[in-house]
mmCIF file of N, CA, C and O in Angstrom:
data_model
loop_
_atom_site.group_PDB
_atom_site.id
_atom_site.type_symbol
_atom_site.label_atom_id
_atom_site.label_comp_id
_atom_site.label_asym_id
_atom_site.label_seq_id
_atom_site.Cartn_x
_atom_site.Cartn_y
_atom_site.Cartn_z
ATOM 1 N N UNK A 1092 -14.987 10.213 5.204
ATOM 2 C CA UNK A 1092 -14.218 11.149 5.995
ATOM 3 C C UNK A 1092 -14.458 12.537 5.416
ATOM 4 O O UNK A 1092 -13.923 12.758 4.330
ATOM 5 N N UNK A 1093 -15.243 13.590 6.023
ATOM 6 C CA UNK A 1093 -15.077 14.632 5.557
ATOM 7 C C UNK A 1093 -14.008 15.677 5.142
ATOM 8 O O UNK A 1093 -12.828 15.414 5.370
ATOM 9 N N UNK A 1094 -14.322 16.751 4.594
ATOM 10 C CA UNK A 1094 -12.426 17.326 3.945
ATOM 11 C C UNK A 1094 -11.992 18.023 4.963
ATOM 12 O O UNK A 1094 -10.791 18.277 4.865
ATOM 13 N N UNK A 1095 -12.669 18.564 6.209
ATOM 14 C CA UNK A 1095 -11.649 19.602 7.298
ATOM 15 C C UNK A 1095 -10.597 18.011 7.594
ATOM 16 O O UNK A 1095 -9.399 18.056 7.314
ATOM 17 N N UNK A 1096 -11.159 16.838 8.107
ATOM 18 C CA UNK A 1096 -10.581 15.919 9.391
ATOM 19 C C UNK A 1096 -9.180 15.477 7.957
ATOM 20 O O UNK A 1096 -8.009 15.315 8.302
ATOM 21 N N UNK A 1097 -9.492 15.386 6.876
ATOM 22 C CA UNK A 1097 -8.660 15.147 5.992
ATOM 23 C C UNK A 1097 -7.556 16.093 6.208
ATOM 24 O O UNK A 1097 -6.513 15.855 6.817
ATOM 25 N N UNK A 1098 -7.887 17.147 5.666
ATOM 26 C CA UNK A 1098 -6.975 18.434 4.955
ATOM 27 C C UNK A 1098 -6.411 18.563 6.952
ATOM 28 O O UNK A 1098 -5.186 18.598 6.839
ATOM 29 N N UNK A 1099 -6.614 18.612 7.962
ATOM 30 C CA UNK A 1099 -5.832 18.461 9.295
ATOM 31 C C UNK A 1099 -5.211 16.848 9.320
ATOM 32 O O UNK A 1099 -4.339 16.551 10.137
ATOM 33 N N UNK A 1100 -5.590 16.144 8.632
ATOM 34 C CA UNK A 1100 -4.452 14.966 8.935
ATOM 35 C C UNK A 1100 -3.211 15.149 7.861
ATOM 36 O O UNK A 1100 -2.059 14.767 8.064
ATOM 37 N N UNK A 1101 -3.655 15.763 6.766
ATOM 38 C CA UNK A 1101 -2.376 16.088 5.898
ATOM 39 C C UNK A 1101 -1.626 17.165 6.107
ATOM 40 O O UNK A 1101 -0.565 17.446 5.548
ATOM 41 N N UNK A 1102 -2.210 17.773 6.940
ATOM 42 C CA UNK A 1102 -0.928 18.837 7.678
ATOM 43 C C UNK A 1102 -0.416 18.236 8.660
ATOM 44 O O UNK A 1102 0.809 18.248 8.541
ATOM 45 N N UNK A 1103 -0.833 17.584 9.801
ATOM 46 C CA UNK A 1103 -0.371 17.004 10.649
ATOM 47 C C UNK A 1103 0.822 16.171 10.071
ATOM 48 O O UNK A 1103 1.788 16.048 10.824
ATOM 49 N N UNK A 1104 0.878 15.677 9.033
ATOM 50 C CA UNK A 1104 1.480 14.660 8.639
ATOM 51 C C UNK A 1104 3.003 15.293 8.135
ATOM 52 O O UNK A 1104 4.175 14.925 8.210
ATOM 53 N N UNK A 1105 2.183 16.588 7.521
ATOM 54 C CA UNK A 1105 3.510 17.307 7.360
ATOM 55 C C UNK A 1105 4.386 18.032 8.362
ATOM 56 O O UNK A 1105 5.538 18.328 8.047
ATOM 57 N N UNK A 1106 3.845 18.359 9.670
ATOM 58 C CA UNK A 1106 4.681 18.898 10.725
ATOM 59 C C UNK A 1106 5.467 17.497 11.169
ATOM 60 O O UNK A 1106 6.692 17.421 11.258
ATOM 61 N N UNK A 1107 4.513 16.366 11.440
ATOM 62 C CA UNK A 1107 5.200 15.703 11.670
ATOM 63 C C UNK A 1107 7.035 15.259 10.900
ATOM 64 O O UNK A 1107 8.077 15.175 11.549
ATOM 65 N N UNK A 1108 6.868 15.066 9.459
ATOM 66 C CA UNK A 1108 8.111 15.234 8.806
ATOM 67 C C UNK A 1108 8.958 16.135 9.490
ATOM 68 O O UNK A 1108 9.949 16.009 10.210
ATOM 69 N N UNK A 1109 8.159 17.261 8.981
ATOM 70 C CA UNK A 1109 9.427 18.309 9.262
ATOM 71 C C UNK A 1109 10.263 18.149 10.855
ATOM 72 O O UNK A 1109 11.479 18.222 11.036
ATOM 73 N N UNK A 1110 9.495 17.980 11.598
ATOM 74 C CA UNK A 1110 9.770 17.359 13.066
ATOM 75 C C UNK A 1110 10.981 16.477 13.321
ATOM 76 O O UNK A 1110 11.948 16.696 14.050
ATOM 77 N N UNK A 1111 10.614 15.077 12.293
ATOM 78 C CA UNK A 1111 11.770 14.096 12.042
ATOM 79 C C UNK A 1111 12.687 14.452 11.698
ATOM 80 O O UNK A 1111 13.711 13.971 12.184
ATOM 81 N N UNK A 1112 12.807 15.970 10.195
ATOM 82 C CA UNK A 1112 14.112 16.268 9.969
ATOM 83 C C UNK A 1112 14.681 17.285 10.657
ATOM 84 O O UNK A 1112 15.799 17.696 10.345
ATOM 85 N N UNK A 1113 13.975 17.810 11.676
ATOM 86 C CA UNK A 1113 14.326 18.589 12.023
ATOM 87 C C UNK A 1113 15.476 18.734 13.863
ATOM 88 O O UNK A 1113 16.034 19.618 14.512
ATOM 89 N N UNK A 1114 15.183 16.777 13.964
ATOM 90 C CA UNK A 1114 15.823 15.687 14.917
ATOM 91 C C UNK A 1114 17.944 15.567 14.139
ATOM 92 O O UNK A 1114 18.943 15.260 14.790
ATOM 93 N N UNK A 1115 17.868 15.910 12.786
ATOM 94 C CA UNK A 1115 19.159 15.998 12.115
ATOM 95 C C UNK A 1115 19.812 17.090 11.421
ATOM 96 O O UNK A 1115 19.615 18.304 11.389
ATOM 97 N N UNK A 1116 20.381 16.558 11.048
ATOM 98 C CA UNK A 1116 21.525 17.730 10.459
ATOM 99 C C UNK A 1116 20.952 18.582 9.041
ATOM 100 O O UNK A 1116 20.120 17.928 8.412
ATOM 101 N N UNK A 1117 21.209 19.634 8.592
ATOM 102 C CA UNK A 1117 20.402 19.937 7.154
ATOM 103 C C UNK A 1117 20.980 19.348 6.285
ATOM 104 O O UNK A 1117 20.284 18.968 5.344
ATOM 105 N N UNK A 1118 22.189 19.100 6.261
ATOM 106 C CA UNK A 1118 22.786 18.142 5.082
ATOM 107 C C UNK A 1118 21.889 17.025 5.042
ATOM 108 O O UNK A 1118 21.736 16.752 3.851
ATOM 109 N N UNK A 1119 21.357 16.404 5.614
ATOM 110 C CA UNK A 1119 20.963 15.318 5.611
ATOM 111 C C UNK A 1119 19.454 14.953 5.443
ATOM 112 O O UNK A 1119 19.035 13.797 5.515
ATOM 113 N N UNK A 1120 18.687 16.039 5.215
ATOM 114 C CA UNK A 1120 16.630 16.266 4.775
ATOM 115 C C UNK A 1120 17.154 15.544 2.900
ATOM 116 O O UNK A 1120 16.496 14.603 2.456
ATOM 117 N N UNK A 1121 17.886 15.915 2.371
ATOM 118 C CA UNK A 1121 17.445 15.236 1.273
ATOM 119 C C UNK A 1121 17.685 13.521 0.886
ATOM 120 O O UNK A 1121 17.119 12.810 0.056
ATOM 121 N N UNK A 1122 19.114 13.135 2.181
ATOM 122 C CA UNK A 1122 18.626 11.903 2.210
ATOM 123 C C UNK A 1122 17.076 11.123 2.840
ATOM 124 O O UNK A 1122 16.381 10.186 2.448
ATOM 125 N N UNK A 1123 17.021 11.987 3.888
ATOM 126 C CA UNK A 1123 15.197 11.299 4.565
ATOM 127 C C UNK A 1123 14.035 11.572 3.502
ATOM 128 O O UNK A 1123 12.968 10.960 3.555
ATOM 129 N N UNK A 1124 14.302 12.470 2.600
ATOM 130 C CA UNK A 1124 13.509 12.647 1.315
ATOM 131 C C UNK A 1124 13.364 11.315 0.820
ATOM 132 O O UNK A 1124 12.301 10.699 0.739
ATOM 133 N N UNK A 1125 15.051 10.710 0.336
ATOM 134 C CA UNK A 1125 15.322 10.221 -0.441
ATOM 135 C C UNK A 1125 14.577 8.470 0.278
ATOM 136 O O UNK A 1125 14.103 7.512 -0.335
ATOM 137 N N UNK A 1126 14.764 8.683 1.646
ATOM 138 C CA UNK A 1126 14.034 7.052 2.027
ATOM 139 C C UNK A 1126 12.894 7.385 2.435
ATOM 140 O O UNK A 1126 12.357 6.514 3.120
ATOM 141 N N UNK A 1127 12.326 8.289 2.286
ATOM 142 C CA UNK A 1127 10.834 8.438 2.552
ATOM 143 C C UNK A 1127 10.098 7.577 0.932
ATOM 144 O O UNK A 1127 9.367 6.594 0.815
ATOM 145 N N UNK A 1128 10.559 8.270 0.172
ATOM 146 C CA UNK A 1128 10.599 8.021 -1.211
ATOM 147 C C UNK A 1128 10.542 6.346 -1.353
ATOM 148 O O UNK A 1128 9.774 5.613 -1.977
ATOM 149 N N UNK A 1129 11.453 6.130 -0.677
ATOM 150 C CA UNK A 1129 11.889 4.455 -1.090
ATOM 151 C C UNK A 1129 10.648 3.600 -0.337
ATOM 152 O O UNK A 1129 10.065 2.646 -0.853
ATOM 153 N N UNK A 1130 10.367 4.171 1.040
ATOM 154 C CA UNK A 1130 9.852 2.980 1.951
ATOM 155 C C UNK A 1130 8.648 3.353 1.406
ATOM 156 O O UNK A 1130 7.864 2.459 1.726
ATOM 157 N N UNK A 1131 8.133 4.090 0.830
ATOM 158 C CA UNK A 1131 6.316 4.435 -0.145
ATOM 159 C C UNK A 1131 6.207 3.516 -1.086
ATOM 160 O O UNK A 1131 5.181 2.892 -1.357
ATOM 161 N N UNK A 1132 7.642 3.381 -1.787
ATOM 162 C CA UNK A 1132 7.353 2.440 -3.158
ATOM 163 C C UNK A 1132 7.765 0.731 -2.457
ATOM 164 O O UNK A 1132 7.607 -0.371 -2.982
ATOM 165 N N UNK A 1133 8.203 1.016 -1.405
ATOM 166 C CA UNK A 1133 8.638 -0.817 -0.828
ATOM 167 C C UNK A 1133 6.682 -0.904 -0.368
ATOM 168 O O UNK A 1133 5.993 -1.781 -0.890
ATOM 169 N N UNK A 1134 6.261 -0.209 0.308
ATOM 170 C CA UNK A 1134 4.964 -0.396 0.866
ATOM 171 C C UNK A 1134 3.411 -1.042 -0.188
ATOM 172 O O UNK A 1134 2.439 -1.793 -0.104
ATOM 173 N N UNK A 1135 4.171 -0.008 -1.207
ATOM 174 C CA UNK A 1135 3.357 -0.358 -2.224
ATOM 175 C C UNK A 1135 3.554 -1.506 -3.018
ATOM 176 O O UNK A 1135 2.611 -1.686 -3.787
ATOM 177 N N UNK A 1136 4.482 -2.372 -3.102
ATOM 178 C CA UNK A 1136 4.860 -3.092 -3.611
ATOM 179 C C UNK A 1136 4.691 -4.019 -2.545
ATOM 180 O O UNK A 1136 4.996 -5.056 -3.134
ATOM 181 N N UNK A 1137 4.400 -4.377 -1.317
ATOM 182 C CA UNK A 1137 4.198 -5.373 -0.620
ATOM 183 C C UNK A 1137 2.693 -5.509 -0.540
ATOM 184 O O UNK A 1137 2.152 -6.614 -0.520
ATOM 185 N N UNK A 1138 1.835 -4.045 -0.482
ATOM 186 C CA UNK A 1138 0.186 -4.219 -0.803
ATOM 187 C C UNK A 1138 -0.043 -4.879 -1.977
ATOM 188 O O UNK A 1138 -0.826 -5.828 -1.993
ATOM 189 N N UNK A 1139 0.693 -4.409 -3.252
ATOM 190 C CA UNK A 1139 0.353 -5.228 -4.844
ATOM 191 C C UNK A 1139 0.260 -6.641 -4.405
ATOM 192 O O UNK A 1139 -0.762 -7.317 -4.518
ATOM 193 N N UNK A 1140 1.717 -7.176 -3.746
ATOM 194 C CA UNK A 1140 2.498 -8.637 -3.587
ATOM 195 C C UNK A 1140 1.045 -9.630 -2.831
ATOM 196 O O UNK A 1140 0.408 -10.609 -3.220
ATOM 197 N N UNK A 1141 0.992 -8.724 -1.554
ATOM 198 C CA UNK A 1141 -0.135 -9.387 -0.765
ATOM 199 C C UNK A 1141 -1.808 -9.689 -1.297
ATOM 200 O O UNK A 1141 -2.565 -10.614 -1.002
ATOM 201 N N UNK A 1142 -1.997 -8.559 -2.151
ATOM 202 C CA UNK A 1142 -3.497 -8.395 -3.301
ATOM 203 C C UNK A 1142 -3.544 -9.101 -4.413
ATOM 204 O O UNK A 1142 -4.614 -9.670 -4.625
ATOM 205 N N UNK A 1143 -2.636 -9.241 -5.241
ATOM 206 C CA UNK A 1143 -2.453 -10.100 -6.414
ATOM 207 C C UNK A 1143 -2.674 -11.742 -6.536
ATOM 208 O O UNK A 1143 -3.023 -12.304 -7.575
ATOM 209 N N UNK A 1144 -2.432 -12.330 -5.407
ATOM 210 C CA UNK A 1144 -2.659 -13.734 -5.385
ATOM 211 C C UNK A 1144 -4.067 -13.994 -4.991
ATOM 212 O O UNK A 1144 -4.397 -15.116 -5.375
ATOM 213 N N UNK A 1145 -4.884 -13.459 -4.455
ATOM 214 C CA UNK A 1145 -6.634 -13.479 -4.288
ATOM 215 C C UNK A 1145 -6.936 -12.988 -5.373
ATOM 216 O O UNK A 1145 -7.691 -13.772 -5.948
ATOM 217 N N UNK A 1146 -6.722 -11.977 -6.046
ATOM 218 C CA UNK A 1146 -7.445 -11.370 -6.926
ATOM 219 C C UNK A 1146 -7.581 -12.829 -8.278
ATOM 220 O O UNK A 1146 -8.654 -13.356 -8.573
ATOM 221 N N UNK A 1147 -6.311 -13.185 -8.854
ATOM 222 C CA UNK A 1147 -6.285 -14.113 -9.189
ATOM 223 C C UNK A 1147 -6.798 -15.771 -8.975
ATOM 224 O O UNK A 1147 -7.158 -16.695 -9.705
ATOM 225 N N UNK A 1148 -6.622 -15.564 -7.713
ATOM 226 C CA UNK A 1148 -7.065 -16.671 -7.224
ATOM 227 C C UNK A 1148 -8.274 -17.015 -7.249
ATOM 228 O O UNK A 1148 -8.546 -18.176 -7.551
ATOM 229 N N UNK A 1149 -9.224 -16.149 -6.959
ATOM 230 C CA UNK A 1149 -10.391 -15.810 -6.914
ATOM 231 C C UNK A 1149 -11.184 -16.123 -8.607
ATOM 232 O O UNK A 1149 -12.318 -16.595 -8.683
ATOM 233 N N UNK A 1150 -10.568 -15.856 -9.525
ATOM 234 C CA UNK A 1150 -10.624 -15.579 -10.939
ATOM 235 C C UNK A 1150 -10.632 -17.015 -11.317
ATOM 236 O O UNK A 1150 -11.453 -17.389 -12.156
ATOM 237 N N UNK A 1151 -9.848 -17.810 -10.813
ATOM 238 C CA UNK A 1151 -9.410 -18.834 -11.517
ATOM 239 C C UNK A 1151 -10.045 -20.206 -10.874
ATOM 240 O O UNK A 1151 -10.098 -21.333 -11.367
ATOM 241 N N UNK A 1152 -10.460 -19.773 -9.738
ATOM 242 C CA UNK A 1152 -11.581 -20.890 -8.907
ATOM 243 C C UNK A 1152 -12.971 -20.944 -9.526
ATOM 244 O O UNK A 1152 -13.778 -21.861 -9.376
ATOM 245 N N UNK A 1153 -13.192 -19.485 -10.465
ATOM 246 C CA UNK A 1153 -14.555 -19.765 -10.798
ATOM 247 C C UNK A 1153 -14.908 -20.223 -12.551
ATOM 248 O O UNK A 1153 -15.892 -20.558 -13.211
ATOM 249 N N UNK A 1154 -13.480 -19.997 -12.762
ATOM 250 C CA UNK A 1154 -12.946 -20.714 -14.451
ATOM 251 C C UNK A 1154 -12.949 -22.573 -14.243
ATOM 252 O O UNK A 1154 -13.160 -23.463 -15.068
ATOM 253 N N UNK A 1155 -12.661 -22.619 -12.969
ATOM 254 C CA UNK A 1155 -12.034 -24.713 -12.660
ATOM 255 C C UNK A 1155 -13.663 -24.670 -12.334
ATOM 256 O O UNK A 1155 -14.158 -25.661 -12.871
ATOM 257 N N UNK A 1156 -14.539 -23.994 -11.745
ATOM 258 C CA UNK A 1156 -16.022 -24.347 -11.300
ATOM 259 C C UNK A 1156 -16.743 -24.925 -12.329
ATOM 260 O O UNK A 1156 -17.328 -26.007 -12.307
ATOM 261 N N UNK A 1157 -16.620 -23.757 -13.649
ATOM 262 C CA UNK A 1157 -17.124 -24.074 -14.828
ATOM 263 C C UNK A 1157 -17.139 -25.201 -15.558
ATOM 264 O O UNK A 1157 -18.156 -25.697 -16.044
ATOM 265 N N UNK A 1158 -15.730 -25.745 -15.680
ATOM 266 C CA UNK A 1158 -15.164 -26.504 -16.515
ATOM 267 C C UNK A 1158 -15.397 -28.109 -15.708
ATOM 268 O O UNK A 1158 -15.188 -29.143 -16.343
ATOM 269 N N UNK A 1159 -15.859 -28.137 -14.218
ATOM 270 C CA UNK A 1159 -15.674 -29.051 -13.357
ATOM 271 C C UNK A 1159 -16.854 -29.903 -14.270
ATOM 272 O O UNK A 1159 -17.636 -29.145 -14.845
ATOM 273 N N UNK A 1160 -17.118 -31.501 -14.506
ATOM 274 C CA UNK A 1160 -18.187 -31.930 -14.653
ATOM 275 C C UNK A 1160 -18.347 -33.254 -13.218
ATOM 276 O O UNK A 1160 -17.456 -33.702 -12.497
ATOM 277 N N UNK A 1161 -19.679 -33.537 -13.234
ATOM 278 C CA UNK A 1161 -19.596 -34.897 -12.067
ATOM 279 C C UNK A 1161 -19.632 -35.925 -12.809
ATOM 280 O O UNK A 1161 -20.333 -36.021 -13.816
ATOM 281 N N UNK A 1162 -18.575 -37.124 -12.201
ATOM 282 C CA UNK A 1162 -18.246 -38.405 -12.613
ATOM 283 C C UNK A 1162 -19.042 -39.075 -11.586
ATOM 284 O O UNK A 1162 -19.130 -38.547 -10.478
ATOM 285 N N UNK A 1163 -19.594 -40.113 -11.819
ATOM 286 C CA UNK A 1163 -20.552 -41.119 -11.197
ATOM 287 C C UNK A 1163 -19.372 -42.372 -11.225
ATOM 288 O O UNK A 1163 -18.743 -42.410 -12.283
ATOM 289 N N UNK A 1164 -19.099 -43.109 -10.490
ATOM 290 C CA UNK A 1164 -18.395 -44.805 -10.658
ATOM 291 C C UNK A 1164 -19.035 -45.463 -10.253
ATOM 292 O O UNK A 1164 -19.536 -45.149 -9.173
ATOM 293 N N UNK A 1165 -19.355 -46.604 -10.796
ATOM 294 C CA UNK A 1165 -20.310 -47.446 -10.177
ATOM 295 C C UNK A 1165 -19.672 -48.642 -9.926
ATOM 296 O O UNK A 1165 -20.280 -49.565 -9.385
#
């Protein structure tokens, strides 16, 4: 992505905010601060939640590969 289409989506992003708080009361921009804040770190914490079990998983299928030997029964 080049930096103009960037540096216009991060302004966009910011009118947009201001837009949302600007739908309420002024008392009330530092609570939408305050859950803007929250739903970034819930988001991020559901990407970790969802990434962490492959990453591992992945790790540990090729540790049981190693260790696997073949049994013959006759």
């Amino acid at each position: 992505m080049n930096k103009e289409l960037f540096d216009r989506l991060c302004e966009a992003k910011k009118y947009q905010s201001m837009a949302i708080k600007a739908l309420f009361p002024e008392n009330m921009a530092n609570h939408i601060d305050v859950i803007e804040k929250e739903m970034k770190v819930m988001m991020m914490e559901c990407i970790g939640d969802l990434t962490t079990p492959y990453i591992f998983e992945s790790k540990d299928s090729k540790e049981e590969n190693k260790s696997m030997k073949k049994v013959n029964i006759d």
